[in-house]
Amino acid sequence: MNATRNALQMLPEGGVLSVIQVDPESNGELFSLMMLRYLLERGETVFLFLYEPFRVFENNAKNVGLNVREYLGKNLQIFDAFGSVYHLPRREKGIHQLSGYLDDSVFIIKLREWAIRTLGLGGWNDVWIFTYTSTGVCKLFRRPYLACRMIWAMREILSEKTGNRGTVLTLSEPECPEISDLAYVTSDVVIETHVVNGKRIGIVTKGLNEGEILELFGGD
């Protein structure tokens, strides 16, 4: 997994990497899932914020050879924002949800309370934080920019409670441009994904490796 490993190696300890899918055909989301697979197979602990239906996430993960259930409840923990907002309870070990009435403000309050109450009891150390996908916030909330900023604050709680190895945000720019702008500002490394001459590539547009081009699925 040369491209995925190289991308993760660009990230400073505790830093933020955003994979921004500029071209919908570039499969930037799948590239992010390949990074997730790489970390899980290496035995790293990952806490994933899920803003899409669990089935969509699970099926897309299978496309890159990742069986989510093999790691769920072990070194993969999921906060299911989508299932919480739409009241779709999941009982699997390793999936966390909020219950009751949830609008933008209530969701943030309950999420903060849950994080403070729960994360310190999890016994998780040196956690990687992932999102799938951050632009799903635009589908769930009336004020996505504000919601995303407040949810972003949860990263600080995670870092305090568990220790943060790094954060990987996955976004699709055409679906929610305003969130892409926020991610760009808050990230240490940004990789934009495009299709050029029939090849799916990632262009590093922020970070020490700015200008470097990755062939996303070459040899992976």
CSV table of N, CA and C in Angstrom, one decimal, residues 65-171:
chain,number,residue,atom,x,y,z
A,65,GLY,N,-11.2,-4.1,0.3
A,65,GLY,CA,-10.7,-5.3,1.0
A,65,GLY,C,-10.7,-5.2,2.5
A,66,LEU,N,-11.6,-4.3,3.0
A,66,LEU,CA,-11.6,-4.1,4.4
A,66,LEU,C,-13.0,-4.7,5.0
A,67,ASN,N,-12.9,-5.7,5.8
A,67,ASN,CA,-14.1,-6.3,6.5
A,67,ASN,C,-14.2,-5.5,7.8
A,68,VAL,N,-15.1,-4.6,7.9
A,68,VAL,CA,-15.2,-3.7,9.1
A,68,VAL,C,-15.5,-4.6,10.3
A,69,ARG,N,-16.4,-5.6,10.2
A,69,ARG,CA,-16.8,-6.4,11.4
A,69,ARG,C,-15.6,-7.2,12.0
A,70,GLU,N,-14.6,-7.4,11.2
A,70,GLU,CA,-13.4,-8.1,11.7
A,70,GLU,C,-12.7,-7.3,12.8
A,71,TYR,N,-12.9,-5.9,12.8
A,71,TYR,CA,-12.2,-5.1,13.7
A,71,TYR,C,-13.1,-4.3,14.7
A,72,LEU,N,-14.4,-4.3,14.3
A,72,LEU,CA,-15.4,-3.5,15.1
A,72,LEU,C,-15.5,-4.1,16.5
A,73,GLY,N,-15.4,-3.1,17.5
A,73,GLY,CA,-15.4,-3.5,18.9
A,73,GLY,C,-14.1,-4.0,19.4
A,74,LYS,N,-13.1,-4.1,18.5
A,74,LYS,CA,-11.7,-4.4,19.0
A,74,LYS,C,-10.9,-3.2,18.8
A,75,ASN,N,-10.2,-3.0,17.7
A,75,ASN,CA,-9.4,-1.8,17.6
A,75,ASN,C,-10.1,-0.7,16.7
A,76,LEU,N,-11.4,-1.0,16.4
A,76,LEU,CA,-12.2,0.0,15.7
A,76,LEU,C,-13.5,0.3,16.5
A,77,GLN,N,-13.6,1.6,16.8
A,77,GLN,CA,-14.8,2.1,17.5
A,77,GLN,C,-15.4,3.2,16.6
A,78,ILE,N,-16.8,3.1,16.5
A,78,ILE,CA,-17.5,4.0,15.6
A,78,ILE,C,-18.5,4.9,16.4
A,79,PHE,N,-18.5,6.2,16.2
A,79,PHE,CA,-19.6,7.0,16.7
A,79,PHE,C,-20.5,7.2,15.5
A,80,ASP,N,-21.7,6.7,15.6
A,80,ASP,CA,-22.7,6.7,14.4
A,80,ASP,C,-23.6,7.9,14.5
A,81,ALA,N,-23.1,9.0,13.9
A,81,ALA,CA,-23.9,10.2,13.9
A,81,ALA,C,-25.1,10.1,13.0
A,82,PHE,N,-25.0,9.4,11.9
A,82,PHE,CA,-26.1,9.2,11.0
A,82,PHE,C,-27.2,8.5,11.7
A,83,GLY,N,-26.9,7.3,12.3
A,83,GLY,CA,-27.9,6.5,13.0
A,83,GLY,C,-28.5,7.2,14.2
A,84,SER,N,-27.7,8.1,14.8
A,84,SER,CA,-28.2,8.9,15.9
A,84,SER,C,-29.3,9.9,15.5
A,85,VAL,N,-29.0,10.6,14.4
A,85,VAL,CA,-29.9,11.7,14.0
A,85,VAL,C,-31.2,11.1,13.4
A,86,TYR,N,-31.1,10.0,12.7
A,86,TYR,CA,-32.3,9.4,12.1
A,86,TYR,C,-32.9,8.2,12.9
A,87,HIS,N,-32.4,8.1,14.2
A,87,HIS,CA,-32.9,7.1,15.1
A,87,HIS,C,-33.0,5.7,14.5
A,88,LEU,N,-31.8,5.3,14.1
A,88,LEU,CA,-31.6,3.9,13.5
A,88,LEU,C,-30.7,3.2,14.4
A,89,PRO,N,-31.2,2.6,15.5
A,89,PRO,CA,-30.3,2.0,16.5
A,89,PRO,C,-29.6,0.8,16.0
A,90,ARG,N,-28.3,0.7,16.4
A,90,ARG,CA,-27.5,-0.5,16.0
A,90,ARG,C,-26.9,-1.0,17.3
A,91,ARG,N,-27.0,-2.3,17.5
A,91,ARG,CA,-26.6,-3.0,18.8
A,91,ARG,C,-25.2,-3.6,18.7
A,92,GLU,N,-24.5,-3.4,17.6
A,92,GLU,CA,-23.2,-4.1,17.5
A,92,GLU,C,-22.2,-3.5,18.5
A,93,LYS,N,-21.4,-4.3,19.1
A,93,LYS,CA,-20.4,-3.8,20.0
A,93,LYS,C,-19.4,-3.0,19.2
A,94,GLY,N,-19.1,-1.8,19.8
A,94,GLY,CA,-18.1,-0.9,19.1
A,94,GLY,C,-18.8,0.2,18.4
A,95,ILE,N,-20.2,0.2,18.3
A,95,ILE,CA,-20.9,1.3,17.7
A,95,ILE,C,-21.6,2.1,18.8
A,96,HIS,N,-21.3,3.4,18.8
A,96,HIS,CA,-21.9,4.3,19.8
A,96,HIS,C,-22.8,5.3,19.2
A,97,GLN,N,-23.9,5.5,19.9
A,97,GLN,CA,-25.0,6.4,19.3
A,97,GLN,C,-25.5,7.3,20.5
A,98,LEU,N,-26.2,8.4,20.0
A,98,LEU,CA,-27.0,9.2,20.9
A,98,LEU,C,-28.5,8.9,20.7
A,99,SER,N,-29.3,9.1,21.8
A,99,SER,CA,-30.7,8.8,21.7
A,99,SER,C,-31.5,10.0,22.0
A,100,GLY,N,-32.8,9.9,21.7
A,100,GLY,CA,-33.7,11.0,22.0
A,100,GLY,C,-33.7,12.1,20.9
A,101,TYR,N,-34.4,13.2,21.2
A,101,TYR,CA,-34.5,14.3,20.3
A,101,TYR,C,-33.2,14.9,20.0
A,102,LEU,N,-32.9,15.2,18.7
A,102,LEU,CA,-31.6,15.7,18.3
A,102,LEU,C,-31.8,16.8,17.2
A,103,ASP,N,-31.6,18.0,17.5
A,103,ASP,CA,-31.4,19.0,16.5
A,103,ASP,C,-30.0,19.4,16.5
A,104,ASP,N,-29.6,20.5,15.8
A,104,ASP,CA,-28.2,20.8,15.7
A,104,ASP,C,-27.6,21.1,17.1
A,105,SER,N,-28.2,21.9,17.9
A,105,SER,CA,-27.7,22.3,19.2
A,105,SER,C,-27.7,21.2,20.2
A,106,VAL,N,-28.9,20.5,20.2
A,106,VAL,CA,-29.0,19.4,21.2
A,106,VAL,C,-28.0,18.3,20.8
A,107,PHE,N,-27.8,18.0,19.6
A,107,PHE,CA,-26.8,17.0,19.2
A,107,PHE,C,-25.4,17.3,19.7
A,108,ILE,N,-25.0,18.6,19.6
A,108,ILE,CA,-23.7,19.0,20.0
A,108,ILE,C,-23.6,18.9,21.6
A,109,ILE,N,-24.6,19.3,22.3
A,109,ILE,CA,-24.6,19.2,23.7
A,109,ILE,C,-24.5,17.8,24.2
A,110,LYS,N,-25.3,16.9,23.6
A,110,LYS,CA,-25.3,15.5,24.0
A,110,LYS,C,-24.0,14.8,23.6
A,111,LEU,N,-23.5,15.2,22.5
A,111,LEU,CA,-22.2,14.6,22.0
A,111,LEU,C,-21.1,14.9,23.0
A,112,ARG,N,-21.1,16.2,23.4
A,112,ARG,CA,-20.0,16.6,24.4
A,112,ARG,C,-20.2,15.8,25.7
A,113,GLU,N,-21.4,15.7,26.2
A,113,GLU,CA,-21.7,15.0,27.4
A,113,GLU,C,-21.2,13.6,27.3
A,114,TRP,N,-21.6,13.0,26.2
A,114,TRP,CA,-21.3,11.6,26.0
A,114,TRP,C,-19.7,11.4,25.9
A,115,ALA,N,-19.1,12.3,25.2
A,115,ALA,CA,-17.6,12.2,25.1
A,115,ALA,C,-16.9,12.3,26.4
A,116,ILE,N,-17.3,13.2,27.3
A,116,ILE,CA,-16.7,13.4,28.6
A,116,ILE,C,-17.0,12.2,29.5
A,117,ARG,N,-18.2,11.7,29.4
A,117,ARG,CA,-18.6,10.6,30.3
A,117,ARG,C,-18.0,9.3,29.8
A,118,THR,N,-17.9,9.0,28.5
A,118,THR,CA,-17.6,7.7,28.0
A,118,THR,C,-16.2,7.5,27.7
A,119,LEU,N,-15.5,8.4,27.0
A,119,LEU,CA,-14.2,8.2,26.4
A,119,LEU,C,-13.2,7.8,27.5
A,120,GLY,N,-13.3,8.4,28.6
A,120,GLY,CA,-12.3,8.2,29.7
A,120,GLY,C,-12.4,6.8,30.2
A,121,LEU,N,-13.5,6.1,29.9
A,121,LEU,CA,-13.7,4.7,30.5
A,121,LEU,C,-13.4,3.6,29.4
A,122,GLY,N,-13.0,4.1,28.2
A,122,GLY,CA,-12.9,3.1,27.1
A,122,GLY,C,-11.6,2.3,27.2
A,123,GLY,N,-10.6,2.8,27.9
A,123,GLY,CA,-9.3,2.1,27.9
A,123,GLY,C,-8.6,2.2,26.6
A,124,TRP,N,-8.9,3.2,25.8
A,124,TRP,CA,-8.2,3.3,24.5
A,124,TRP,C,-7.0,4.3,24.6
A,125,ASN,N,-5.9,3.9,24.0
A,125,ASN,CA,-4.7,4.8,24.1
A,125,ASN,C,-4.2,5.0,22.7
A,126,ASP,N,-3.6,6.2,22.4
A,126,ASP,CA,-3.0,6.5,21.2
A,126,ASP,C,-3.9,6.2,20.0
A,127,VAL,N,-5.0,6.9,20.0
A,127,VAL,CA,-6.1,6.6,19.0
A,127,VAL,C,-5.9,7.5,17.7
A,128,TRP,N,-6.2,6.9,16.6
A,128,TRP,CA,-6.4,7.6,15.3
A,128,TRP,C,-7.8,8.0,15.2
A,129,ILE,N,-8.1,9.2,14.7
A,129,ILE,CA,-9.5,9.7,14.5
A,129,ILE,C,-9.7,9.8,13.0
A,130,PHE,N,-10.8,9.2,12.6
A,130,PHE,CA,-11.2,9.2,11.2
A,130,PHE,C,-12.6,9.8,11.1
A,131,THR,N,-13.0,10.3,9.9
A,131,THR,CA,-14.4,10.7,9.6
A,131,THR,C,-14.8,10.0,8.3
A,132,TYR,N,-16.0,9.6,8.2
A,132,TYR,CA,-16.5,9.1,6.9
A,132,TYR,C,-18.0,9.5,6.9
A,133,THR,N,-18.3,10.4,6.0
A,133,THR,CA,-17.4,11.4,5.5
A,133,THR,C,-17.8,12.7,6.1
A,134,SER,N,-16.9,13.7,6.3
A,134,SER,CA,-17.2,14.9,7.0
A,134,SER,C,-18.3,15.7,6.3
A,135,THR,N,-18.3,15.6,4.9
A,135,THR,CA,-19.4,16.3,4.2
A,135,THR,C,-20.8,15.8,4.4
A,136,GLY,N,-20.9,14.6,5.1
A,136,GLY,CA,-22.2,14.1,5.5
A,136,GLY,C,-22.8,15.0,6.5
A,137,VAL,N,-22.1,15.9,7.1
A,137,VAL,CA,-22.6,16.8,8.1
A,137,VAL,C,-23.7,17.7,7.4
A,138,CYS,N,-23.4,18.0,6.1
A,138,CYS,CA,-24.3,18.9,5.3
A,138,CYS,C,-25.7,18.2,5.1
A,139,LYS,N,-25.8,16.9,5.2
A,139,LYS,CA,-27.0,16.2,5.0
A,139,LYS,C,-27.8,16.1,6.4
A,140,LEU,N,-27.1,16.2,7.5
A,140,LEU,CA,-27.6,15.9,8.8
A,140,LEU,C,-28.1,17.1,9.5
A,141,PHE,N,-27.5,18.3,9.2
A,141,PHE,CA,-27.7,19.5,10.1
A,141,PHE,C,-28.1,20.7,9.2
A,142,ARG,N,-28.9,21.5,9.8
A,142,ARG,CA,-29.4,22.7,9.1
A,142,ARG,C,-28.3,23.8,9.0
A,143,ARG,N,-27.4,23.8,10.0
A,143,ARG,CA,-26.3,24.7,9.9
A,143,ARG,C,-25.0,23.9,10.0
A,144,PRO,N,-24.6,23.3,8.8
A,144,PRO,CA,-23.5,22.4,8.8
A,144,PRO,C,-22.1,23.0,9.2
A,145,TYR,N,-21.9,24.2,8.9
A,145,TYR,CA,-20.6,24.8,9.2
A,145,TYR,C,-20.4,24.9,10.7
A,146,LEU,N,-21.5,25.4,11.4
A,146,LEU,CA,-21.4,25.6,12.8
A,146,LEU,C,-21.3,24.2,13.5
A,147,ALA,N,-22.2,23.3,13.0
A,147,ALA,CA,-22.1,21.9,13.6
A,147,ALA,C,-20.8,21.3,13.4
A,148,CYS,N,-20.2,21.5,12.3
A,148,CYS,CA,-18.8,20.9,12.0
A,148,CYS,C,-17.8,21.5,12.9
A,149,ARG,N,-17.9,22.8,13.2
A,149,ARG,CA,-16.9,23.4,14.1
A,149,ARG,C,-17.0,22.9,15.5
A,150,MET,N,-18.3,22.7,15.9
A,150,MET,CA,-18.5,22.2,17.3
A,150,MET,C,-18.1,20.7,17.4
A,151,ILE,N,-18.4,20.0,16.4
A,151,ILE,CA,-18.0,18.6,16.4
A,151,ILE,C,-16.5,18.5,16.4
A,152,TRP,N,-15.9,19.4,15.7
A,152,TRP,CA,-14.4,19.4,15.6
A,152,TRP,C,-13.8,19.5,17.0
A,153,ALA,N,-14.5,20.2,17.9
A,153,ALA,CA,-14.0,20.4,19.3
A,153,ALA,C,-14.0,19.1,20.0
A,154,MET,N,-14.7,18.1,19.5
A,154,MET,CA,-14.7,16.7,20.1
A,154,MET,C,-13.3,16.1,20.0
A,155,ARG,N,-12.6,16.5,18.9
A,155,ARG,CA,-11.3,16.0,18.7
A,155,ARG,C,-10.4,16.3,19.9
A,156,GLU,N,-10.6,17.5,20.5
A,156,GLU,CA,-9.8,17.9,21.6
A,156,GLU,C,-10.1,17.1,22.8
A,157,ILE,N,-11.3,16.7,23.0
A,157,ILE,CA,-11.7,15.8,24.1
A,157,ILE,C,-11.1,14.4,23.9
A,158,LEU,N,-11.2,13.9,22.7
A,158,LEU,CA,-10.6,12.7,22.3
A,158,LEU,C,-9.1,12.7,22.6
A,159,SER,N,-8.5,13.8,22.2
A,159,SER,CA,-7.0,13.8,22.4
A,159,SER,C,-6.7,13.8,23.9
A,160,GLU,N,-7.5,14.5,24.7
A,160,GLU,CA,-7.2,14.6,26.2
A,160,GLU,C,-7.5,13.2,26.8
A,161,LYS,N,-8.5,12.5,26.4
A,161,LYS,CA,-8.9,11.3,27.0
A,161,LYS,C,-8.1,10.1,26.6
A,162,THR,N,-7.7,10.1,25.3
A,162,THR,CA,-7.1,8.9,24.7
A,162,THR,C,-5.7,9.0,24.2
A,163,GLY,N,-5.3,10.3,23.9
A,163,GLY,CA,-4.1,10.5,23.2
A,163,GLY,C,-4.3,10.3,21.7
A,164,ASN,N,-3.9,11.3,20.9
A,164,ASN,CA,-4.3,11.3,19.5
A,164,ASN,C,-3.0,11.1,18.6
A,165,ARG,N,-3.0,10.0,17.9
A,165,ARG,CA,-1.9,9.7,16.9
A,165,ARG,C,-2.0,10.6,15.7
A,166,GLY,N,-3.2,10.8,15.3
A,166,GLY,CA,-3.5,11.6,14.1
A,166,GLY,C,-4.9,11.6,13.7
A,167,THR,N,-5.3,12.5,12.8
A,167,THR,CA,-6.7,12.6,12.4
A,167,THR,C,-6.8,12.6,10.9
A,168,VAL,N,-7.7,11.8,10.3
A,168,VAL,CA,-7.9,11.8,8.8
A,168,VAL,C,-9.3,12.1,8.5
A,169,LEU,N,-9.5,13.3,7.9
A,169,LEU,CA,-10.8,13.7,7.5
A,169,LEU,C,-11.1,13.3,6.0
A,170,THR,N,-12.2,12.8,5.7
A,170,THR,CA,-12.6,12.5,4.3
A,170,THR,C,-13.7,13.4,3.9
A,171,LEU,N,-13.6,14.1,2.8
A,171,LEU,CA,-14.6,15.1,2.3
A,171,LEU,C,-14.8,14.9,0.8
